[in-house]
């Protein structure tokens, strides 16, 4: 007869406790808020799925969601190809390798609110170096505090500056892990540089690139600090991304219920998109 | 089809990997590069393939100067010692890849891949990926890629080194047929003298980044131009010792024998004698020179037995058919055949 051994649970227990504290309990708190209404004083009223209904029928939510997808779409469309190009042009051995790697890593080491503040000051039309140059020397009307297009250009540029390095570093790791023999084999086959990229480097980079895109998607979709510091969601609502809107509702208006409902929908979208993307990208390997 | 090297050299940094080398390799037979690990075989191949730059000299293919031509344009194939196939492609796509790059028509690609697959018995594996294949099948895929492509030169860099014994024998037998009549210059690098003999054709002996001797394999085996060549082309290593000729007598320490054949014409003085292990027998022969040594290591393989023994002048090896009873540490008598001796001058060149 097989002995039932339940001791295994003891070994899993610490992890369960940890996950419960850092994920399950906070998450359940949000779920709890999302179905109730409160006016403070720790008094709650049952609301059911009312907040979800209200949210899914609100133009404000869809506008923020639309801006969010636009932002994420634009930065992915720029950062991924740009990151690959930079990674491909980086040296693969010698003195310049560590120099390039450190230079690449620098933007990522800067705290996010500092990044926002830096770009804010950098682009202000009166005192910022870039803003001043654009407006006076180049004569281009550029003011991200007034013009939505300028505000978008600024937050996108800032994100590209801040995070392209991540794509570069991951792609670079993928490229350097390719043994020389494959490059040689491709040369002997008579392959052009494009063919080498398409049939050797890209397939080899696929795994790390999937991770890079996933990370960039999740991070950019949840982005808050930098645009908050930079534009505060303005001018008007033009750069009010999802999380900025969320904080406005939760803290600005103290509407905990709708904010909680929004968090959950937000979370569900992030999860769904990531899952679909990951499944599609790894489908080939499973075969 | 020919490949011609003219004073070709290769340097990596300040270190010379290939010293000035001139060599003409032709089609119709195997061109074996024989040398120990580090002799420069791979360096020479990479240079001919255009993968590594030449420091000086010229390389011609069919009379056309290709020194500055990129690898892509040299129309060559290369099979490595380790198995190089594109991991994300099927066997079919792997074999087809150079043909696709060359822009060949689909139907022709299909035909050629299948032909190569049939020759190498890869037909049932065409849809699989390299990692689902055994080592032998992976290497056959790499060979099929080399065959399917119309190359001017095929470089095989110790292609059998990582295969197990049985597969190695099998593939080695197939190799000459595979490339016969294809018109490509076949260059085969190996560190095993036996392999060079089995493949026949011509052999270039390499040592320390230089081709020491080039000619038909049988000739080189029979007449190694210098002591290094004799050493490279012998497994177990050739036995060598210092001798002194005085009149009609060769003297090696306390052992001496009558000078025979071409050696009779040599001037008196110091030489190096070299004799292959299978010409040093544990069994008495007519006309053989008896030598005594202390047996240190023995190896029995069933069909052959070898014994390493220490004489006063040097440590030698005897290789003989059958199983011979040796006692480690005991003195044994061996018989050296004086008609099979090579004599080298002090500068290492063969004199008789």
Coordinates of C-alpha atoms in Angstrom, one line a residue:
Chain A
X1 CA 0.0 0.0 0.0
X2 CA 1.2 3.4 -0.8
X3 CA 2.0 5.6 2.2
X4 CA 0.4 9.0 2.2
X5 CA 3.0 11.5 3.0
X6 CA 1.8 15.0 3.6
X7 CA 5.2 16.4 4.7
X8 CA 5.7 18.0 1.3
X9 CA 3.2 20.7 2.3
X10 CA 5.6 21.9 5.0
X11 CA 8.2 22.7 2.4
X12 CA 5.8 24.7 0.3
X13 CA 4.3 26.5 3.2
X14 CA 6.9 29.4 3.4
X15 CA 6.3 30.2 -0.2
X16 CA 2.6 30.1 0.2
X17 CA 2.8 32.5 3.2
X18 CA 5.1 34.8 1.3
X19 CA 2.8 34.8 -1.8
X20 CA -0.2 35.3 0.4
X21 CA 1.4 38.4 2.0
X22 CA 2.8 40.0 -1.1
X23 CA 0.1 39.1 -3.6
X24 CA -3.1 37.3 -2.5
X25 CA -4.0 39.5 0.5
X26 CA -3.5 42.9 -1.2
X27 CA -5.3 41.5 -4.3
X28 CA -8.2 40.3 -2.2
X29 CA -8.4 43.8 -0.5
X30 CA -8.8 45.3 -3.9
X31 CA -11.4 42.8 -4.9
X32 CA -13.2 43.6 -1.6
X33 CA -13.2 47.4 -2.4
X34 CA -14.3 46.9 -5.9
X35 CA -17.7 45.6 -4.8
X36 CA -18.3 48.2 -2.1
X37 CA -18.8 51.9 -1.6
X38 CA -17.2 53.8 1.3
X39 CA -17.4 57.4 2.5
X40 CA -14.6 57.0 5.0
X41 CA -14.7 56.1 8.7
X42 CA -14.3 52.5 7.6
X43 CA -18.0 52.2 6.8
X44 CA -18.7 50.2 3.7
X45 CA -21.9 49.6 1.7
X46 CA -22.4 46.7 -0.7
X47 CA -22.3 47.7 -4.3
X48 CA -22.2 44.4 -6.2
X49 CA -20.9 44.7 -9.8
X50 CA -22.1 48.3 -10.0
X51 CA -18.7 49.9 -10.3
X52 CA -17.6 47.5 -13.1
X53 CA -20.8 48.3 -15.0
X54 CA -20.3 52.0 -14.5
X55 CA -16.7 51.9 -15.6
X56 CA -17.3 49.8 -18.7
X57 CA -19.9 52.3 -19.8
X58 CA -17.7 55.4 -19.1
X59 CA -16.1 57.3 -21.8
X60 CA -13.4 58.5 -19.5
X61 CA -12.2 55.0 -19.0
X62 CA -12.1 54.1 -22.7
X63 CA -10.3 57.4 -23.4
X64 CA -7.6 56.6 -20.9
X65 CA -7.4 53.0 -22.1
X66 CA -7.0 54.2 -25.7
X67 CA -4.2 56.6 -24.7
X68 CA -2.6 53.7 -22.8
X69 CA -2.6 51.4 -25.8
X70 CA -1.4 54.1 -28.1
X71 CA 1.5 54.9 -25.7
X72 CA 2.5 51.3 -25.3
X73 CA 2.1 50.6 -29.0
X74 CA 4.3 53.6 -30.0
X75 CA 7.1 52.9 -27.6
X76 CA 7.2 49.1 -28.5
X77 CA 7.3 50.0 -32.2
X78 CA 10.3 52.3 -31.5
X79 CA 12.1 50.5 -28.7
X80 CA 12.1 47.0 -30.1
X81 CA 13.6 47.6 -33.6
X82 CA 15.9 50.3 -32.2
X83 CA 17.1 48.1 -29.4
X84 CA 17.8 45.3 -31.9
X85 CA 19.7 47.6 -34.2
X86 CA 21.8 49.0 -31.4
X87 CA 22.5 45.5 -30.1
X88 CA 23.5 44.3 -33.6
X89 CA 25.9 47.2 -34.0
X90 CA 27.6 46.8 -30.6
X91 CA 31.1 45.2 -30.5
X92 CA 31.1 41.6 -29.5
X93 CA 34.6 41.5 -28.1
X94 CA 37.3 43.8 -26.9
X95 CA 37.8 46.9 -24.9
X96 CA 34.5 48.6 -26.0
X97 CA 32.2 45.9 -24.8
X98 CA 32.1 46.9 -21.1
X99 CA 32.1 50.6 -22.1
X100 CA 29.0 50.1 -24.3
X101 CA 27.3 47.9 -21.7
X102 CA 27.8 50.5 -18.9
X103 CA 26.6 53.3 -21.2
X104 CA 23.6 51.2 -22.0
X105 CA 22.8 50.4 -18.4
X106 CA 23.0 54.0 -17.2
X107 CA 19.5 55.3 -18.1
X108 CA 18.0 52.2 -16.4
X109 CA 19.9 53.0 -13.1
X110 CA 18.2 56.4 -12.7
X111 CA 15.2 56.5 -10.4
X112 CA 12.0 56.9 -12.3
X113 CA 10.9 60.1 -10.7
X114 CA 14.3 61.6 -11.4
X115 CA 13.9 60.6 -15.0
X116 CA 10.6 62.5 -15.1
X117 CA 12.0 65.5 -13.4
X118 CA 15.1 65.5 -15.7
X119 CA 13.0 65.5 -18.8
X120 CA 10.7 68.0 -17.4
X121 CA 13.4 70.5 -16.8
X122 CA 15.2 69.5 -20.0
X123 CA 12.2 70.3 -22.2
X124 CA 10.7 73.4 -20.5
X125 CA 10.6 76.1 -23.1
X126 CA 12.1 78.9 -20.9
X127 CA 14.8 77.2 -18.9
X128 CA 15.2 73.7 -20.4
X129 CA 18.2 73.2 -22.7
X130 CA 16.2 71.3 -25.3
X131 CA 13.0 73.4 -25.0
X132 CA 15.0 76.6 -25.3
X133 CA 17.0 75.4 -28.3
X134 CA 13.9 74.2 -30.1
X135 CA 12.0 77.4 -29.6
X136 CA 14.7 80.0 -30.1
X137 CA 17.5 78.6 -32.2
X138 CA 15.5 76.2 -34.3
X139 CA 12.3 78.2 -34.2
X140 CA 10.0 75.3 -33.7
X141 CA 7.1 75.9 -31.4
X142 CA 7.6 73.3 -28.8
X143 CA 6.0 73.5 -25.4
X144 CA 4.9 70.3 -23.7
X145 CA 2.9 72.1 -21.1
X146 CA 0.6 73.7 -23.7
X147 CA 0.7 71.4 -26.7
X148 CA -0.6 67.8 -26.5
X149 CA 1.6 66.7 -29.5
X150 CA 4.7 68.1 -27.8
X151 CA 3.7 66.4 -24.6
X152 CA 3.3 63.1 -26.4
X153 CA 6.6 63.5 -28.2
X154 CA 8.3 64.2 -24.9
X155 CA 6.9 61.3 -22.9
X156 CA 7.6 58.9 -25.8
X157 CA 11.2 60.2 -26.2
X158 CA 11.7 59.9 -22.5
X159 CA 10.5 56.3 -22.4
X160 CA 12.6 55.4 -25.4
X161 CA 15.6 57.0 -23.8
X162 CA 14.9 55.3 -20.5
X163 CA 14.1 51.8 -21.6
X164 CA 15.5 51.0 -25.1
X165 CA 18.6 49.8 -23.1
X166 CA 16.6 46.9 -21.7
X167 CA 15.8 45.6 -25.2
X168 CA 19.4 46.3 -26.2
X169 CA 20.9 44.4 -23.3
X170 CA 18.6 41.4 -23.7
X171 CA 19.0 41.2 -27.5
X172 CA 22.8 41.6 -27.0
X173 CA 22.8 38.7 -24.6
X174 CA 20.9 36.6 -27.3
X175 CA 23.4 37.6 -30.0
X176 CA 26.6 36.9 -28.1
X177 CA 25.3 33.5 -27.2
X178 CA 25.4 32.5 -30.8
X179 CA 28.5 30.4 -31.5
X180 CA 30.8 31.6 -34.2
X181 CA 30.3 28.4 -36.1
X182 CA 26.8 29.5 -37.1
X183 CA 28.0 32.8 -38.6
X184 CA 30.7 30.8 -40.4
X185 CA 28.2 28.3 -41.7
X186 CA 26.0 31.1 -42.9
X187 CA 28.9 32.8 -44.7
X188 CA 29.8 29.5 -46.3
X189 CA 26.2 29.1 -47.4
X190 CA 26.7 32.4 -49.1
X191 CA 24.2 34.2 -46.9
X192 CA 23.9 38.0 -47.0
X193 CA 23.9 40.0 -43.8
X194 CA 20.1 40.2 -43.9
X195 CA 19.8 36.4 -44.2
X196 CA 22.2 36.0 -41.3
X197 CA 20.0 38.3 -39.2
X198 CA 16.7 36.8 -40.4
X199 CA 17.7 33.1 -40.2
X200 CA 20.3 33.0 -37.5
X201 CA 20.3 36.0 -35.2
X202 CA 16.5 36.5 -35.0
X203 CA 15.6 32.9 -34.2
X204 CA 18.3 32.8 -31.6
X205 CA 17.1 36.1 -30.1
X206 CA 13.5 35.0 -30.1
X207 CA 13.3 33.9 -26.5
X208 CA 15.1 36.9 -25.0
X209 CA 13.2 39.2 -27.3
X210 CA 9.9 37.7 -26.1
X211 CA 10.9 38.4 -22.6
X212 CA 12.0 41.9 -23.5
X213 CA 8.7 42.7 -25.3
X214 CA 6.7 41.2 -22.4
X215 CA 8.6 43.3 -19.8
X216 CA 8.4 46.4 -21.9
X217 CA 4.7 45.8 -22.5
X218 CA 3.9 45.3 -18.8
X219 CA 6.1 48.2 -17.6
X220 CA 4.8 50.7 -20.2
X221 CA 1.3 49.6 -19.7
X222 CA 1.6 50.3 -16.0
X223 CA 3.7 53.4 -16.4
X224 CA 3.0 56.0 -13.8
X225 CA 5.9 57.9 -12.2
X226 CA 7.6 59.4 -15.2
X227 CA 4.6 60.9 -17.0
X228 CA 3.1 61.9 -13.7
X229 CA 6.3 63.9 -12.9
X230 CA 6.7 65.1 -16.5
X231 CA 3.3 66.2 -17.5
X232 CA 1.0 65.2 -14.7
X233 CA -1.4 63.9 -17.4
X234 CA -1.7 67.2 -19.2
X235 CA -2.1 69.4 -21.0
X236 CA -5.8 68.7 -20.3
X237 CA -6.2 65.0 -20.3
X238 CA -4.0 64.4 -23.3
X239 CA -1.4 62.3 -21.5
X240 CA -3.6 60.9 -18.8
X241 CA -2.6 57.3 -19.1
X242 CA -4.5 54.5 -17.3
X243 CA -2.6 54.5 -14.0
X244 CA -2.6 58.3 -13.8
X245 CA -6.3 58.3 -14.2
X246 CA -6.6 55.5 -11.6
X247 CA -4.7 57.5 -9.1
X248 CA -6.8 60.6 -9.8
X249 CA -9.9 58.6 -9.0
X250 CA -8.5 56.7 -6.0
X251 CA -6.6 59.5 -4.3
X252 CA -7.8 62.7 -5.9
X253 CA -11.5 61.9 -5.6
X254 CA -11.2 59.2 -2.9
X255 CA -13.5 56.9 -5.0
X256 CA -12.0 53.7 -3.7
X257 CA -14.7 51.4 -5.2
X258 CA -14.4 52.6 -8.8
X259 CA -10.6 52.7 -8.5
X260 CA -10.5 49.2 -7.2
X261 CA -12.8 48.0 -10.0
X262 CA -10.6 49.8 -12.5
X263 CA -7.4 48.2 -11.0
X264 CA -8.9 44.8 -11.6
X265 CA -9.9 45.5 -15.2
X266 CA -6.5 47.0 -15.7
X267 CA -4.9 43.9 -14.2
X268 CA -7.0 41.6 -16.3
X269 CA -6.0 43.4 -19.5
X270 CA -2.3 43.2 -18.7
X271 CA -2.6 39.6 -17.8
X272 CA -4.6 38.7 -20.9
X273 CA -2.4 40.5 -23.4
X274 CA 0.8 39.1 -21.8
X275 CA -0.6 35.6 -21.8
X276 CA -1.8 35.7 -25.4
X277 CA 1.5 37.2 -26.6
X278 CA 3.6 34.7 -24.7
X279 CA 1.5 31.7 -25.9
X280 CA 1.7 32.8 -29.5
X281 CA 5.5 33.4 -29.3
X282 CA 6.3 30.1 -27.6
X283 CA 3.8 28.0 -29.6
X284 CA 6.5 27.0 -32.2
X285 CA 8.9 25.6 -29.6
X286 CA 6.3 23.4 -28.0
X287 CA 5.6 21.5 -31.2
Chain B
X1 CA 39.4 22.5 -60.3
X2 CA 42.4 23.6 -58.2
X3 CA 43.2 25.6 -55.1
X4 CA 46.6 27.2 -55.1
X5 CA 48.3 28.8 -52.1
X6 CA 51.2 31.1 -52.8
X7 CA 53.4 32.0 -49.8
X8 CA 50.2 32.3 -47.8
X9 CA 50.6 33.3 -44.1
X10 CA 48.3 33.9 -41.3
X11 CA 48.8 35.9 -38.1
X12 CA 46.6 36.5 -35.1
X13 CA 47.9 39.6 -33.4
X14 CA 51.7 39.1 -33.4
X15 CA 51.6 35.4 -33.4
X16 CA 52.2 33.6 -36.7
X17 CA 49.7 30.7 -37.1
X18 CA 50.6 29.7 -40.7
X19 CA 54.2 30.2 -41.9
X20 CA 54.6 30.9 -45.6
X21 CA 52.9 28.0 -47.3
X22 CA 52.7 27.2 -51.0
X23 CA 50.5 24.3 -52.0
X24 CA 48.4 23.2 -55.0
X25 CA 45.4 21.1 -54.2
X26 CA 43.6 19.3 -57.0
X27 CA 40.3 17.6 -57.7
X28 CA 39.9 13.9 -58.3
X29 CA 41.3 12.6 -55.0
X30 CA 41.3 13.4 -51.4
X31 CA 43.7 16.1 -50.2
X32 CA 44.5 15.1 -46.6
X33 CA 46.0 17.6 -44.1
X34 CA 47.7 15.5 -41.6
X35 CA 49.1 16.9 -38.4
X36 CA 48.8 16.9 -34.7
X37 CA 46.4 19.1 -32.8
X38 CA 47.6 22.7 -33.1
X39 CA 49.6 22.0 -36.2
X40 CA 47.6 24.6 -38.1
X41 CA 45.1 22.4 -40.1
X42 CA 42.0 24.3 -39.1
X43 CA 43.9 27.6 -39.5
X44 CA 44.8 26.7 -43.0
X45 CA 41.3 25.6 -43.8
X46 CA 39.7 28.7 -42.4
X47 CA 42.2 30.7 -44.5
X48 CA 41.3 28.9 -47.6
X49 CA 37.6 29.3 -46.8
X50 CA 38.1 33.0 -46.3
X51 CA 36.8 32.9 -42.8
X52 CA 40.2 34.2 -41.5
X53 CA 42.2 36.8 -43.3
X54 CA 45.6 36.1 -44.7
X55 CA 48.5 38.2 -43.5
X56 CA 50.3 37.9 -46.8
X57 CA 50.4 35.7 -50.0
X58 CA 47.8 34.7 -52.5
X59 CA 45.2 32.1 -52.9
X60 CA 43.9 31.1 -56.3
X61 CA 40.9 28.9 -57.2
X62 CA 41.1 27.7 -60.7
X63 CA 43.6 30.3 -61.5
X64 CA 41.3 33.1 -60.3
X65 CA 42.7 35.2 -57.5
X66 CA 40.3 34.9 -54.6
X67 CA 42.6 36.3 -51.9
X68 CA 40.2 39.3 -51.3
X69 CA 37.0 37.5 -52.2
X70 CA 34.6 37.1 -49.3
X71 CA 33.6 33.6 -48.0
X72 CA 30.1 34.1 -49.4
X73 CA 31.5 34.4 -52.9
X74 CA 34.0 31.6 -52.9
X75 CA 31.5 28.9 -53.4
X76 CA 32.8 26.4 -50.9
X77 CA 31.5 24.0 -48.3
X78 CA 32.8 23.2 -44.9
X79 CA 32.0 20.5 -42.5
X80 CA 33.3 20.9 -38.9
X81 CA 34.5 18.5 -36.3
X82 CA 31.5 19.4 -34.1
X83 CA 28.1 19.2 -35.7
X84 CA 27.0 22.6 -37.1
X85 CA 23.4 22.7 -38.3
X86 CA 20.8 25.4 -37.9
X87 CA 18.9 24.3 -34.8
X88 CA 15.6 25.9 -35.7
X89 CA 15.4 24.4 -39.1
X90 CA 14.4 21.0 -40.2
X91 CA 16.9 18.7 -41.8
X92 CA 15.4 19.5 -45.2
X93 CA 15.8 23.2 -44.7
X94 CA 19.3 22.8 -43.4
X95 CA 20.4 20.9 -46.5
X96 CA 18.4 23.4 -48.7
X97 CA 19.7 26.6 -47.0
X98 CA 22.7 27.2 -49.3
X99 CA 20.6 26.4 -52.4
X100 CA 17.9 28.9 -51.3
X101 CA 20.5 31.5 -50.6
X102 CA 21.8 30.9 -54.1
X103 CA 18.3 31.5 -55.4
X104 CA 17.7 28.1 -57.0
X105 CA 14.3 27.1 -58.2
X106 CA 12.1 25.3 -55.7
X107 CA 11.7 22.1 -57.8
X108 CA 15.5 21.8 -58.3
X109 CA 16.1 22.4 -54.6
X110 CA 13.7 19.6 -53.8
X111 CA 15.5 17.2 -56.2
X112 CA 18.9 18.0 -54.9
X113 CA 18.1 17.8 -51.3
X114 CA 16.4 14.4 -51.8
X115 CA 19.4 13.2 -53.8
X116 CA 21.8 14.2 -51.0
X117 CA 19.5 12.8 -48.4
X118 CA 19.3 9.4 -50.2
X119 CA 23.1 9.2 -50.5
X120 CA 23.4 9.8 -46.8
X121 CA 20.4 7.8 -45.8
X122 CA 18.6 10.8 -44.3
X123 CA 15.3 10.4 -46.2
X124 CA 13.2 9.5 -43.1
X125 CA 14.7 12.4 -41.1
X126 CA 14.0 15.2 -43.5
X127 CA 11.2 16.7 -41.4
X128 CA 13.1 16.5 -38.1
X129 CA 15.2 19.1 -36.4
X130 CA 18.9 18.6 -35.7
X131 CA 18.5 18.1 -31.9
X132 CA 16.2 15.2 -32.5
X133 CA 19.0 13.4 -34.4
X134 CA 21.9 11.3 -33.2
X135 CA 25.4 12.6 -33.6
X136 CA 26.0 10.5 -36.7
X137 CA 22.8 11.8 -38.3
X138 CA 23.6 15.3 -37.5
X139 CA 27.0 15.0 -39.1
X140 CA 25.4 13.3 -42.1
X141 CA 23.1 16.3 -42.4
X142 CA 26.1 18.6 -42.4
X143 CA 27.7 16.4 -45.1
X144 CA 24.5 16.4 -47.1
X145 CA 24.5 20.2 -47.1
X146 CA 28.1 20.1 -48.4
X147 CA 27.1 17.7 -51.2
X148 CA 23.9 19.3 -52.3
X149 CA 25.6 22.6 -52.8
X150 CA 27.7 23.0 -56.0
X151 CA 31.0 24.0 -54.5
X152 CA 34.4 24.5 -55.9
X153 CA 35.9 23.2 -52.7
X154 CA 34.8 21.1 -49.8
X155 CA 36.6 21.4 -46.6
X156 CA 36.2 18.6 -44.1
X157 CA 37.8 19.6 -40.8
X158 CA 38.1 16.3 -38.8
X159 CA 34.5 15.5 -39.6
X160 CA 34.6 12.1 -38.0
X161 CA 36.4 13.0 -34.8
X162 CA 33.3 13.3 -32.7
X163 CA 31.6 10.2 -33.9
X164 CA 31.8 6.8 -32.2
X165 CA 34.1 4.2 -33.6
X166 CA 31.6 2.2 -35.7
X167 CA 30.0 5.3 -37.3
X168 CA 33.4 6.7 -38.1
X169 CA 34.4 3.5 -39.9
X170 CA 31.2 3.5 -41.9
X171 CA 31.3 7.1 -42.9
X172 CA 34.9 7.0 -43.8
X173 CA 34.3 4.2 -46.2
X174 CA 31.5 6.3 -47.8
X175 CA 33.4 9.6 -48.0
X176 CA 35.5 9.0 -51.1
X177 CA 32.4 7.9 -53.1
X178 CA 30.4 10.8 -51.8
X179 CA 32.7 13.3 -53.4
X180 CA 33.9 11.3 -56.4
X181 CA 33.0 12.9 -59.7
X182 CA 31.7 16.1 -58.2
X183 CA 34.5 18.2 -59.4
X184 CA 35.2 19.9 -56.1
X185 CA 38.6 20.0 -54.5
X186 CA 38.2 17.9 -51.3
X187 CA 40.4 18.9 -48.4
X188 CA 40.3 16.6 -45.3
X189 CA 42.0 17.5 -42.1
X190 CA 42.8 14.8 -39.6
X191 CA 45.2 14.0 -36.9
X192 CA 45.2 10.2 -37.5
X193 CA 47.8 8.8 -39.8
X194 CA 45.6 5.7 -40.3
X195 CA 42.8 7.9 -41.7
X196 CA 45.1 9.5 -44.2
X197 CA 46.3 6.1 -45.4
X198 CA 42.7 4.8 -45.6
X199 CA 41.5 7.8 -47.6
X200 CA 44.5 7.6 -50.0
X201 CA 44.9 10.5 -52.5
X202 CA 47.5 13.1 -51.5
X203 CA 48.7 14.1 -48.1
X204 CA 50.1 17.4 -46.8
X205 CA 51.9 16.8 -43.6
X206 CA 51.6 19.8 -41.2
X207 CA 53.5 20.7 -38.2
X208 CA 53.9 23.9 -36.3
X209 CA 52.0 26.0 -38.9
X210 CA 53.9 24.8 -41.9
X211 CA 53.4 22.1 -44.5
X212 CA 56.5 19.9 -44.2
X213 CA 55.8 17.6 -47.0
X214 CA 53.2 17.1 -49.7
X215 CA 52.7 14.3 -52.2
X216 CA 50.8 11.1 -52.7
X217 CA 49.9 9.5 -49.4
X218 CA 51.7 6.3 -50.1
X219 CA 54.9 8.1 -51.2
X220 CA 55.0 10.2 -48.0
X221 CA 54.5 7.1 -45.9
X222 CA 57.3 5.3 -47.6
X223 CA 59.7 8.3 -47.7
X224 CA 59.1 10.9 -45.0
X225 CA 61.2 13.9 -46.0
X226 CA 62.3 14.6 -42.4
X227 CA 62.1 13.4 -38.9
X228 CA 59.0 15.5 -38.1
X229 CA 57.1 14.0 -41.1
X230 CA 58.1 10.5 -40.0
X231 CA 56.8 11.3 -36.5
X232 CA 53.5 12.7 -37.7
X233 CA 52.9 9.8 -40.0
X234 CA 53.1 7.1 -37.5
X235 CA 50.8 5.8 -34.8
X236 CA 52.2 4.7 -32.3
X237 CA 54.9 7.3 -32.7
X238 CA 58.0 6.3 -34.7
X239 CA 61.0 5.1 -32.7
X240 CA 64.0 7.3 -33.0
X241 CA 67.5 7.2 -31.5
X242 CA 70.9 8.8 -32.1
X243 CA 73.3 6.6 -34.1
X244 CA 76.8 7.0 -35.3
X245 CA 78.0 5.6 -38.6
X246 CA 81.5 4.3 -38.7
X247 CA 82.5 2.5 -41.9
X248 CA 80.0 -0.3 -42.5
X249 CA 78.7 -0.3 -39.0
X250 CA 75.8 1.7 -37.4
X251 CA 76.2 2.1 -33.7
X252 CA 73.4 2.8 -31.3
X253 CA 74.9 2.8 -27.8
X254 CA 76.2 -0.7 -27.3
X255 CA 74.1 -2.1 -30.2
X256 CA 75.4 -2.1 -33.7
X257 CA 74.5 -3.5 -37.1
X258 CA 75.7 -3.6 -40.6
X259 CA 74.7 -0.7 -42.8
X260 CA 72.4 -1.8 -45.6
X261 CA 70.8 -0.4 -48.8
X262 CA 71.1 3.4 -49.5
X263 CA 72.6 4.0 -46.1
X264 CA 75.9 2.4 -47.2
X265 CA 76.7 5.6 -49.2
X266 CA 76.4 7.9 -46.2
X267 CA 79.5 9.7 -44.9
X268 CA 80.6 8.6 -41.4
X269 CA 79.2 10.6 -38.6
X270 CA 76.1 11.1 -36.4
X271 CA 72.6 10.4 -37.6
X272 CA 69.2 9.8 -36.2
X273 CA 67.7 6.4 -36.9
X274 CA 63.9 6.0 -37.1
X275 CA 62.0 2.8 -37.4
X276 CA 58.2 2.2 -37.2
X277 CA 56.9 0.2 -34.2
X278 CA 55.8 -2.7 -36.3
X279 CA 59.3 -3.2 -37.6
X280 CA 60.4 -3.9 -34.0
X281 CA 59.2 -7.4 -33.3
X282 CA 59.2 -9.5 -30.1
X283 CA 59.8 -12.5 -32.4
X284 CA 63.2 -13.4 -33.8
X285 CA 63.6 -12.8 -37.5
X286 CA 66.4 -13.5 -39.9
X287 CA 68.7 -10.6 -40.4
X288 CA 67.1 -8.6 -37.6
X289 CA 69.1 -6.8 -34.9
X290 CA 68.5 -8.0 -31.4
X291 CA 67.9 -5.2 -28.9
X292 CA 67.1 -5.5 -25.2
X293 CA 65.0 -3.2 -23.2
X294 CA 63.0 -3.1 -20.0
X295 CA 59.2 -3.4 -20.7
X296 CA 57.4 -0.5 -19.0
X297 CA 53.9 -0.4 -20.5
X298 CA 52.0 -2.9 -22.6
X299 CA 48.7 -2.6 -24.5
X300 CA 46.9 -5.6 -25.9
X301 CA 44.1 -5.1 -28.4
X302 CA 43.5 -8.8 -29.2
X303 CA 44.8 -8.6 -32.8
X304 CA 47.9 -6.6 -31.8
X305 CA 50.0 -6.1 -28.8
X306 CA 52.4 -3.2 -28.2
X307 CA 55.1 -2.8 -25.7
X308 CA 57.0 0.3 -24.6
X309 CA 60.5 -0.5 -23.5
X310 CA 63.4 1.4 -22.2
X311 CA 66.8 1.0 -23.7
X312 CA 70.0 2.8 -22.7
X313 CA 69.7 5.1 -25.7
X314 CA 65.9 5.8 -25.9
X315 CA 62.4 4.6 -25.1
X316 CA 60.9 2.6 -28.0
X317 CA 57.7 0.9 -28.9
X318 CA 57.2 -2.5 -30.5
X319 CA 53.9 -3.4 -32.2
X320 CA 53.2 -6.9 -33.3
X321 CA 50.3 -9.1 -34.4
X322 CA 48.8 -11.5 -31.9
X323 CA 49.1 -11.5 -28.2
X324 CA 52.5 -11.6 -26.7
X325 CA 53.3 -12.3 -23.1
X326 CA 55.2 -9.4 -21.6
X327 CA 56.3 -9.0 -18.1
X328 CA 56.3 -5.4 -16.9
X329 CA 59.7 -4.4 -15.5
X330 CA 61.5 -7.4 -17.0
X331 CA 64.1 -7.2 -19.7
X332 CA 62.9 -8.5 -23.1
X333 CA 64.6 -9.1 -26.4
X334 CA 63.2 -7.4 -29.5
X335 CA 64.3 -7.6 -33.1
X336 CA 64.6 -4.6 -35.2
X337 CA 64.5 -4.9 -39.0
X338 CA 67.6 -2.9 -40.3
X339 CA 66.2 -2.8 -43.9
X340 CA 63.2 -0.7 -42.7
X341 CA 65.3 2.0 -41.0
X342 CA 65.2 5.6 -42.0
X343 CA 68.3 7.7 -41.4
X344 CA 68.1 11.5 -40.9
X345 CA 70.9 14.0 -40.8
X346 CA 71.4 16.1 -37.7
X347 CA 69.2 18.9 -39.3
X348 CA 66.3 16.4 -39.5
X349 CA 66.3 15.8 -43.3
X350 CA 66.0 12.3 -44.6
X351 CA 69.3 11.0 -46.0
X352 CA 68.6 7.3 -46.4

